[in-house]
PDB file of C-alpha atoms in Angstrom:
ATOM      1  CA  MET Q  23       1.349  11.844 -21.643  1.00 78.00           C
ATOM      2  CA  LYS Q  24      -1.888  10.773 -19.969  1.00 89.00           C
ATOM      3  CA  PRO Q  25      -1.445   8.375 -17.046  1.00 94.00           C
ATOM      4  CA  ARG Q  26      -2.329   4.852 -18.207  1.00 95.00           C
ATOM      5  CA  ILE Q  27      -4.743   3.042 -15.889  1.00 97.00           C
ATOM      6  CA  LEU Q  28      -5.098  -0.715 -16.288  1.00 97.00           C
ATOM      7  CA  ILE Q  29      -8.589  -2.004 -15.391  1.00 97.00           C
ATOM      8  CA  VAL Q  30      -8.767  -5.732 -14.620  1.00 97.00           C
ATOM      9  CA  GLU Q  31     -12.505  -6.475 -14.422  1.00 95.00           C
ATOM     10  CA  ASP Q  32     -14.578  -9.309 -15.911  1.00 93.00           C
ATOM     11  CA  GLU Q  33     -17.912  -7.410 -15.915  1.00 94.00           C
ATOM     12  CA  PRO Q  34     -18.114  -5.348 -19.163  1.00 95.00           C
ATOM     13  CA  GLY Q  35     -20.696  -2.922 -17.763  1.00 95.00           C
ATOM     14  CA  ILE Q  36     -18.479  -1.953 -14.826  1.00 94.00           C
ATOM     15  CA  ALA Q  37     -15.415  -1.777 -17.063  1.00 95.00           C
ATOM     16  CA  ASP Q  38     -17.192   0.515 -19.552  1.00 96.00           C
ATOM     17  CA  THR Q  39     -18.309   2.843 -16.742  1.00 95.00           C
ATOM     18  CA  LEU Q  40     -14.789   3.025 -15.347  1.00 95.00           C
ATOM     19  CA  GLN Q  41     -13.234   3.658 -18.750  1.00 96.00           C
ATOM     20  CA  TYR Q  42     -15.642   6.504 -19.433  1.00 96.00           C
ATOM     21  CA  ALA Q  43     -15.068   8.102 -16.009  1.00 95.00           C
ATOM     22  CA  LEU Q  44     -11.277   7.818 -16.282  1.00 96.00           C
ATOM     23  CA  ARG Q  45     -11.137   9.063 -19.871  1.00 95.00           C
ATOM     24  CA  THR Q  46     -13.339  12.048 -18.973  1.00 94.00           C
ATOM     25  CA  GLU Q  47     -10.875  12.998 -16.207  1.00 94.00           C
ATOM     26  CA  GLY Q  48      -7.829  12.902 -18.469  1.00 95.00           C
ATOM     27  CA  PHE Q  49      -6.565   9.352 -17.958  1.00 96.00           C
ATOM     28  CA  GLU Q  50      -5.837   6.673 -20.556  1.00 96.00           C
ATOM     29  CA  PRO Q  51      -7.763   3.555 -19.491  1.00 96.00           C
ATOM     30  CA  ALA Q  52      -6.999   0.061 -20.753  1.00 96.00           C
ATOM     31  CA  TRP Q  53      -9.290  -2.876 -19.986  1.00 97.00           C
ATOM     32  CA  VAL Q  54      -8.668  -6.622 -19.691  1.00 97.00           C
ATOM     33  CA  ALA Q  55     -11.017  -9.243 -18.281  1.00 96.00           C
ATOM     34  CA  THR Q  56      -8.595 -11.859 -16.898  1.00 96.00           C
ATOM     35  CA  GLY Q  57      -5.570 -12.034 -14.649  1.00 94.00           C
ATOM     36  CA  GLU Q  58      -3.322 -13.523 -17.339  1.00 95.00           C
ATOM     37  CA  ALA Q  59      -4.234 -10.737 -19.766  1.00 96.00           C
ATOM     38  CA  ALA Q  60      -3.455  -8.202 -17.042  1.00 95.00           C
ATOM     39  CA  LEU Q  61       0.046  -9.597 -16.559  1.00 95.00           C
ATOM     40  CA  VAL Q  62       0.700  -9.526 -20.317  1.00 94.00           C
ATOM     41  CA  GLN Q  63      -0.523  -5.910 -20.538  1.00 93.00           C
ATOM     42  CA  ALA Q  64       1.440  -4.808 -17.468  1.00 93.00           C
ATOM     43  CA  GLN Q  65       4.639  -6.223 -18.912  1.00 91.00           C
ATOM     44  CA  ALA Q  66       4.100  -4.820 -22.401  1.00 91.00           C
ATOM     45  CA  GLN Q  67       2.987  -1.338 -21.287  1.00 92.00           C
ATOM     46  CA  PRO Q  68       3.587  -0.683 -17.570  1.00 92.00           C
ATOM     47  CA  PRO Q  69       0.580   1.221 -16.177  1.00 95.00           C
ATOM     48  CA  ALA Q  70       0.641   4.163 -13.785  1.00 95.00           C
ATOM     49  CA  LEU Q  71      -1.960   2.368 -11.628  1.00 96.00           C
ATOM     50  CA  VAL Q  72      -4.000  -0.842 -11.666  1.00 97.00           C
ATOM     51  CA  ILE Q  73      -7.666  -1.223 -10.688  1.00 96.00           C
ATOM     52  CA  LEU Q  74      -7.905  -4.929  -9.905  1.00 94.00           C
ATOM     53  CA  ASP Q  75     -11.065  -6.959  -9.291  1.00 92.00           C
ATOM     54  CA  VAL Q  76     -10.585  -9.629  -6.628  1.00 89.00           C
ATOM     55  CA  GLY Q  77     -13.016 -12.084  -8.244  1.00 87.00           C
ATOM     56  CA  LEU Q  78     -11.596 -12.866 -11.680  1.00 92.00           C
ATOM     57  CA  PRO Q  79     -12.664 -15.848 -13.817  1.00 93.00           C
ATOM     58  CA  ASP Q  80      -9.184 -17.370 -14.173  1.00 93.00           C
ATOM     59  CA  SER Q  81      -7.471 -16.607 -10.862  1.00 89.00           C
ATOM     60  CA  SER Q  82      -7.689 -14.788  -7.544  1.00 88.00           C
ATOM     61  CA  GLY Q  83      -7.090 -11.057  -7.686  1.00 89.00           C
ATOM     62  CA  PHE Q  84      -4.793 -11.472  -4.679  1.00 89.00           C
ATOM     63  CA  GLU Q  85      -2.569 -13.855  -6.650  1.00 91.00           C
ATOM     64  CA  VAL Q  86      -2.586 -11.539  -9.670  1.00 93.00           C
ATOM     65  CA  PHE Q  87      -1.565  -8.703  -7.326  1.00 93.00           C
ATOM     66  CA  LYS Q  88       1.498 -10.651  -6.145  1.00 90.00           C
ATOM     67  CA  ARG Q  89       2.568 -11.351  -9.723  1.00 92.00           C
ATOM     68  CA  LEU Q  90       1.998  -7.721 -10.734  1.00 91.00           C
ATOM     69  CA  ARG Q  91       4.187  -6.525  -7.875  1.00 87.00           C
ATOM     70  CA  ALA Q  92       6.856  -9.038  -8.933  1.00 87.00           C
ATOM     71  CA  LEU Q  93       6.904  -7.305 -12.323  1.00 87.00           C
ATOM     72  CA  ASN Q  94       6.798  -3.789 -10.859  1.00 86.00           C
ATOM     73  CA  ALA Q  95       7.178  -3.371  -7.104  1.00 82.00           C
ATOM     74  CA  GLU Q  96       6.077   0.283  -7.194  1.00 85.00           C
ATOM     75  CA  VAL Q  97       2.879   0.136  -9.259  1.00 91.00           C
ATOM     76  CA  PRO Q  98      -0.093   1.319  -7.151  1.00 93.00           C
ATOM     77  CA  VAL Q  99      -3.043  -1.078  -6.998  1.00 93.00           C
ATOM     78  CA  ILE Q 100      -6.673  -0.514  -5.973  1.00 93.00           C
ATOM     79  CA  PHE Q 101      -8.665  -3.658  -5.232  1.00 91.00           C
ATOM     80  CA  LEU Q 102     -12.216  -3.636  -6.570  1.00 88.00           C
ATOM     81  CA  THR Q 103     -14.576  -6.274  -5.245  1.00 81.00           C
ATOM     82  CA  ALA Q 104     -18.160  -7.251  -4.531  1.00 74.00           C
ATOM     83  CA  ARG Q 105     -17.037  -8.755  -1.254  1.00 61.00           C
ATOM     84  CA  SER Q 106     -17.844  -6.668   1.792  1.00 58.00           C
ATOM     85  CA  ASP Q 107     -16.267  -8.839   4.512  1.00 58.00           C
ATOM     86  CA  GLU Q 108     -13.723  -6.951   6.568  1.00 58.00           C
ATOM     87  CA  ILE Q 109     -11.326  -9.914   6.449  1.00 57.00           C
ATOM     88  CA  ASP Q 110     -11.022  -9.585   2.654  1.00 59.00           C
ATOM     89  CA  ARG Q 111     -10.222  -5.902   3.016  1.00 63.00           C
ATOM     90  CA  VAL Q 112      -7.589  -6.598   5.679  1.00 65.00           C
ATOM     91  CA  VAL Q 113      -5.999  -9.324   3.515  1.00 66.00           C
ATOM     92  CA  GLY Q 114      -5.773  -6.941   0.563  1.00 65.00           C
ATOM     93  CA  LEU Q 115      -4.211  -4.205   2.670  1.00 68.00           C
ATOM     94  CA  GLU Q 116      -1.797  -6.623   4.326  1.00 71.00           C
ATOM     95  CA  LEU Q 117      -0.574  -7.654   0.882  1.00 76.00           C
ATOM     96  CA  GLY Q 118       0.293  -3.996   0.260  1.00 81.00           C
ATOM     97  CA  ALA Q 119      -2.607  -2.714  -1.843  1.00 83.00           C
ATOM     98  CA  ASP Q 120      -3.021   1.064  -1.936  1.00 86.00           C
ATOM     99  CA  ASP Q 121      -6.800   1.046  -1.535  1.00 86.00           C
ATOM    100  CA  TYR Q 122      -9.809  -1.264  -1.415  1.00 84.00           C
ATOM    101  CA  VAL Q 123     -13.157  -0.241  -2.940  1.00 86.00           C
ATOM    102  CA  PRO Q 124     -16.262  -2.430  -2.489  1.00 85.00           C
ATOM    103  CA  LYS Q 125     -19.042  -2.625  -5.094  1.00 84.00           C
ATOM    104  CA  PRO Q 126     -21.296  -0.825  -5.700  1.00 85.00           C
ATOM    105  CA  PHE Q 127     -19.208   2.314  -5.874  1.00 88.00           C
ATOM    106  CA  SER Q 128     -19.266   5.844  -7.227  1.00 91.00           C
ATOM    107  CA  PRO Q 129     -17.121   6.120 -10.393  1.00 92.00           C
ATOM    108  CA  ARG Q 130     -16.311   9.743  -9.526  1.00 91.00           C
ATOM    109  CA  GLU Q 131     -15.134   8.751  -6.053  1.00 91.00           C
ATOM    110  CA  LEU Q 132     -12.987   5.959  -7.471  1.00 93.00           C
ATOM    111  CA  VAL Q 133     -11.398   8.340  -9.972  1.00 94.00           C
ATOM    112  CA  ALA Q 134     -10.722  10.772  -7.106  1.00 93.00           C
ATOM    113  CA  ARG Q 135      -8.942   7.979  -5.250  1.00 92.00           C
ATOM    114  CA  VAL Q 136      -6.907   7.163  -8.354  1.00 95.00           C
ATOM    115  CA  ARG Q 137      -5.853  10.793  -8.637  1.00 93.00           C
ATOM    116  CA  SER Q 138      -4.988  10.983  -4.922  1.00 91.00           C
ATOM    117  CA  ILE Q 139      -2.816   7.860  -5.021  1.00 91.00           C
ATOM    118  CA  LEU Q 140      -0.981   8.976  -8.162  1.00 91.00           C
ATOM    119  CA  ARG Q 141      -0.393  12.423  -6.660  1.00 88.00           C
ATOM    120  CA  ARG Q 142       1.018  10.858  -3.517  1.00 82.00           C
ATOM    121  CA  SER Q 143       3.290   8.440  -5.378  1.00 75.00           C
ATOM    122  CA  ALA Q 144       4.636  11.265  -7.554  1.00 71.00           C
ATOM    123  CA  ARG Q 145       5.767  13.442  -4.656  1.00 58.00           C
ATOM    124  CA  PRO Q 146       9.509  14.020  -4.897  1.00 49.00           C
ATOM    125  CA  ALA Q 147      11.460  12.181  -2.238  1.00 44.00           C
ATOM    126  CA  ALA Q 148      13.454  14.285   0.147  1.00 42.00           C
ATOM    127  CA  ALA Q 149      17.219  14.288  -0.301  1.00 39.00           C
ATOM    128  CA  VAL Q 150      19.058  11.949   2.021  1.00 39.00           C
ATOM    129  CA  ALA Q 151      21.820  13.419   4.177  1.00 40.00           C
ATOM    130  CA  GLU Q 152      25.232  12.143   3.102  1.00 43.00           C
ATOM    131  CA  THR Q 153      26.460  11.678   6.648  1.00 43.00           C
ATOM    132  CA  ALA Q 154      23.382  10.190   8.312  1.00 44.00           C
ATOM    133  CA  PRO Q 155      24.155   8.656  11.695  1.00 48.00           C
ATOM    134  CA  VAL Q 156      24.163   4.874  11.987  1.00 52.00           C
ATOM    135  CA  THR Q 157      20.968   3.762  13.731  1.00 74.00           C
ATOM    136  CA  PRO Q 158      19.145   0.434  14.157  1.00 92.00           C
ATOM    137  CA  VAL Q 159      16.393   1.762  11.854  1.00 94.00           C
ATOM    138  CA  SER Q 160      17.631   3.877   8.949  1.00 93.00           C
ATOM    139  CA  VAL Q 161      15.282   5.470   6.400  1.00 92.00           C
ATOM    140  CA  ASP Q 162      16.426   6.177   2.843  1.00 90.00           C
ATOM    141  CA  GLU Q 163      13.567   8.154   1.296  1.00 84.00           C
ATOM    142  CA  GLY Q 164      15.370   8.588  -2.029  1.00 81.00           C
ATOM    143  CA  ARG Q 165      15.348   4.823  -2.543  1.00 83.00           C
ATOM    144  CA  ARG Q 166      12.108   4.306  -0.572  1.00 87.00           C
ATOM    145  CA  GLN Q 167      13.987   1.810   1.545  1.00 91.00           C
ATOM    146  CA  ILE Q 168      14.291   1.187   5.267  1.00 95.00           C
ATOM    147  CA  ARG Q 169      17.136  -0.838   6.763  1.00 93.00           C
ATOM    148  CA  PHE Q 170      16.949  -2.626  10.092  1.00 94.00           C
ATOM    149  CA  TYR Q 171      20.431  -3.182  11.473  1.00 92.00           C
ATOM    150  CA  GLY Q 172      21.825  -2.648   7.988  1.00 89.00           C
ATOM    151  CA  ARG Q 173      19.530  -5.133   6.256  1.00 90.00           C
ATOM    152  CA  PRO Q 174      16.856  -3.820   3.866  1.00 92.00           C
ATOM    153  CA  LEU Q 175      13.242  -4.616   4.685  1.00 94.00           C
ATOM    154  CA  GLU Q 176      10.856  -5.656   1.901  1.00 92.00           C
ATOM    155  CA  LEU Q 177       7.979  -3.275   2.625  1.00 93.00           C
ATOM    156  CA  SER Q 178       4.684  -2.367   0.999  1.00 92.00           C
ATOM    157  CA  ARG Q 179       3.883   1.305   0.415  1.00 90.00           C
ATOM    158  CA  TYR Q 180       1.940   1.635   3.653  1.00 92.00           C
ATOM    159  CA  GLU Q 181       4.395  -0.432   5.695  1.00 94.00           C
ATOM    160  CA  PHE Q 182       7.115   1.946   4.525  1.00 94.00           C
ATOM    161  CA  GLY Q 183       5.082   5.020   5.496  1.00 93.00           C
ATOM    162  CA  LEU Q 184       4.152   3.531   8.858  1.00 95.00           C
ATOM    163  CA  LEU Q 185       7.700   2.595   9.866  1.00 96.00           C
ATOM    164  CA  LYS Q 186       9.076   5.878   8.521  1.00 95.00           C
ATOM    165  CA  THR Q 187       6.616   7.765  10.727  1.00 95.00           C
ATOM    166  CA  LEU Q 188       7.482   5.731  13.829  1.00 96.00           C
ATOM    167  CA  ALA Q 189      11.221   6.109  13.130  1.00 94.00           C
ATOM    168  CA  SER Q 190      10.907   9.886  12.831  1.00 93.00           C
ATOM    169  CA  ARG Q 191      10.415  10.122  16.618  1.00 92.00           C
ATOM    170  CA  PRO Q 192      11.628   7.021  18.492  1.00 92.00           C
ATOM    171  CA  GLY Q 193       9.847   6.659  21.793  1.00 93.00           C
ATOM    172  CA  HIS Q 194       6.963   8.904  20.768  1.00 94.00           C
ATOM    173  CA  VAL Q 195       3.577   7.192  20.965  1.00 94.00           C
ATOM    174  CA  PHE Q 196       1.560   7.705  17.781  1.00 94.00           C
ATOM    175  CA  SER Q 197      -2.165   7.048  18.094  1.00 93.00           C
ATOM    176  CA  ARG Q 198      -3.891   4.937  15.452  1.00 90.00           C
ATOM    177  CA  ASP Q 199      -5.742   8.033  14.234  1.00 89.00           C
ATOM    178  CA  ALA Q 200      -2.464   9.944  13.885  1.00 90.00           C
ATOM    179  CA  LEU Q 201      -0.900   7.094  11.903  1.00 92.00           C
ATOM    180  CA  LEU Q 202      -3.940   6.815   9.648  1.00 90.00           C
ATOM    181  CA  ALA Q 203      -3.819  10.558   8.957  1.00 88.00           C
ATOM    182  CA  ARG Q 204      -0.085  10.578   8.216  1.00 89.00           C
ATOM    183  CA  VAL Q 205       0.243   7.399   6.162  1.00 91.00           C
ATOM    184  CA  TRP Q 206      -3.061   6.579   4.470  1.00 88.00           C
ATOM    185  CA  ASP Q 207      -4.448   8.582   1.537  1.00 77.00           C
ATOM    186  CA  ASP Q 208      -8.025   8.548   2.793  1.00 69.00           C
ATOM    187  CA  ALA Q 209      -7.935   8.081   6.545  1.00 54.00           C
ATOM    188  CA  THR Q 210     -11.713   8.506   6.818  1.00 57.00           C
ATOM    189  CA  GLU Q 211     -12.218   5.324   4.774  1.00 58.00           C
ATOM    190  CA  SER Q 212      -9.646   3.277   6.704  1.00 60.00           C
ATOM    191  CA  LEU Q 213     -10.038   1.352   9.949  1.00 68.00           C
ATOM    192  CA  ASP Q 214      -8.070   1.186  13.180  1.00 65.00           C
ATOM    193  CA  ARG Q 215      -7.592  -2.513  12.432  1.00 83.00           C
ATOM    194  CA  THR Q 216      -5.766  -1.533   9.244  1.00 88.00           C
ATOM    195  CA  VAL Q 217      -2.987   0.003  11.360  1.00 91.00           C
ATOM    196  CA  ASP Q 218      -2.915  -3.078  13.622  1.00 92.00           C
ATOM    197  CA  ALA Q 219      -2.605  -5.391  10.616  1.00 93.00           C
ATOM    198  CA  HIS Q 220       0.305  -3.425   9.162  1.00 93.00           C
ATOM    199  CA  VAL Q 221       2.088  -3.266  12.525  1.00 95.00           C
ATOM    200  CA  LYS Q 222       1.734  -7.048  12.776  1.00 94.00           C
ATOM    201  CA  THR Q 223       3.377  -7.619   9.374  1.00 94.00           C
ATOM    202  CA  LEU Q 224       6.118  -5.074  10.163  1.00 95.00           C
ATOM    203  CA  ARG Q 225       6.946  -6.851  13.409  1.00 95.00           C
ATOM    204  CA  ALA Q 226       7.134 -10.199  11.619  1.00 94.00           C
ATOM    205  CA  LYS Q 227       9.565  -8.827   9.015  1.00 94.00           C
ATOM    206  CA  MET Q 228      11.766  -7.143  11.647  1.00 95.00           C
ATOM    207  CA  LYS Q 229      11.760 -10.283  13.804  1.00 93.00           C
ATOM    208  CA  LEU Q 230      13.393 -12.198  10.954  1.00 93.00           C
ATOM    209  CA  ILE Q 231      16.420  -9.922  11.440  1.00 92.00           C
ATOM    210  CA  ALA Q 232      16.373  -9.546  15.232  1.00 92.00           C
ATOM    211  CA  PRO Q 233      14.161 -12.299  16.745  1.00 92.00           C
ATOM    212  CA  GLN Q 234      14.885 -11.330  20.353  1.00 93.00           C
ATOM    213  CA  LEU Q 235      13.922  -7.662  20.031  1.00 93.00           C
ATOM    214  CA  GLU Q 236      10.597  -5.834  20.181  1.00 94.00           C
ATOM    215  CA  PRO Q 237      11.259  -2.742  18.035  1.00 95.00           C
ATOM    216  CA  ILE Q 238       7.605  -1.620  17.752  1.00 96.00           C
ATOM    217  CA  ARG Q 239       5.890  -1.400  21.108  1.00 95.00           C
ATOM    218  CA  THR Q 240       2.180  -1.299  21.847  1.00 95.00           C
ATOM    219  CA  HIS Q 241       0.900   1.259  24.341  1.00 93.00           C
ATOM    220  CA  ARG Q 242      -2.543  -0.028  25.216  1.00 89.00           C
ATOM    221  CA  GLY Q 243      -5.249   2.546  24.674  1.00 85.00           C
ATOM    222  CA  SER Q 244      -2.733   4.970  23.160  1.00 89.00           C
ATOM    223  CA  GLY Q 245      -1.036   3.574  20.071  1.00 93.00           C
ATOM    224  CA  TYR Q 246       2.402   2.489  18.884  1.00 95.00           C
ATOM    225  CA  ALA Q 247       5.983   3.669  19.288  1.00 96.00           C
ATOM    226  CA  LEU Q 248       9.380   2.673  17.946  1.00 96.00           C
ATOM    227  CA  ALA Q 249      11.579   1.600  20.845  1.00 94.00           C
ATOM    228  CA  GLU Q 250      14.165   4.262  21.666  1.00 91.00           C
ATOM    229  CA  ASP Q 251      16.428   1.868  23.569  1.00 91.00           C
ATOM    230  CA  LEU Q 252      17.298  -0.526  20.750  1.00 91.00           C
ATOM    231  CA  PRO Q 253      20.874  -1.827  21.101  1.00 91.00           C
ATOM    232  CA  ALA Q 254      23.571  -0.832  18.637  1.00 84.00           C
ATOM    233  CA  GLN Q 255      23.823  -4.468  17.537  1.00 84.00           C
ATOM    234  CA  PRO Q 256      20.946  -6.991  17.377  1.00 79.00           C
TER     235      PRO Q 256
END
């Protein structure tokens, strides 16, 4: 079956261009013009990916994103917007979006990003060892879940990849460039501040479990590392 791509865009010209580009590349596009229609479509026929305009006539694309993720926590989402302010991009990425494409854009490039994200999300998860040692940060790739002191963290796709990378080598300092290359689909289009924003949200979520600890440490001018001296109990 062709991957179904849900386009949520109120400008018919842009929607028509996207549908043509996606259909030409072997996808099955579906178009709606409002956030409410997008939620109805996503529930009736779950898409493989959503292209979501931030500026919709009936609601904010950010709010629609939250409700889409409530229906399906794993559906990849690309924000599409005429806004060029960096703060809007950071907000979208902090929410857990998979990409952020400002208008005007190249339809071929956007389709390439769609294909890249779907390819990444379809990679088979590595088998989890049955007798994994108990650690403060435990990664279960099969379930795409990370536990901090036994409690599961609610993580976006990139937060998961970021913490998984840091946990792979506690104490090792990963530069921002290294983290971008390992975690993000298109590191050349991402910013150093993107890593900083995701580290900030990760710290906030981990602090809810262990307020007195600093599990992710900043090495000024170098990058970030997962603390290797975390206690056995928080």
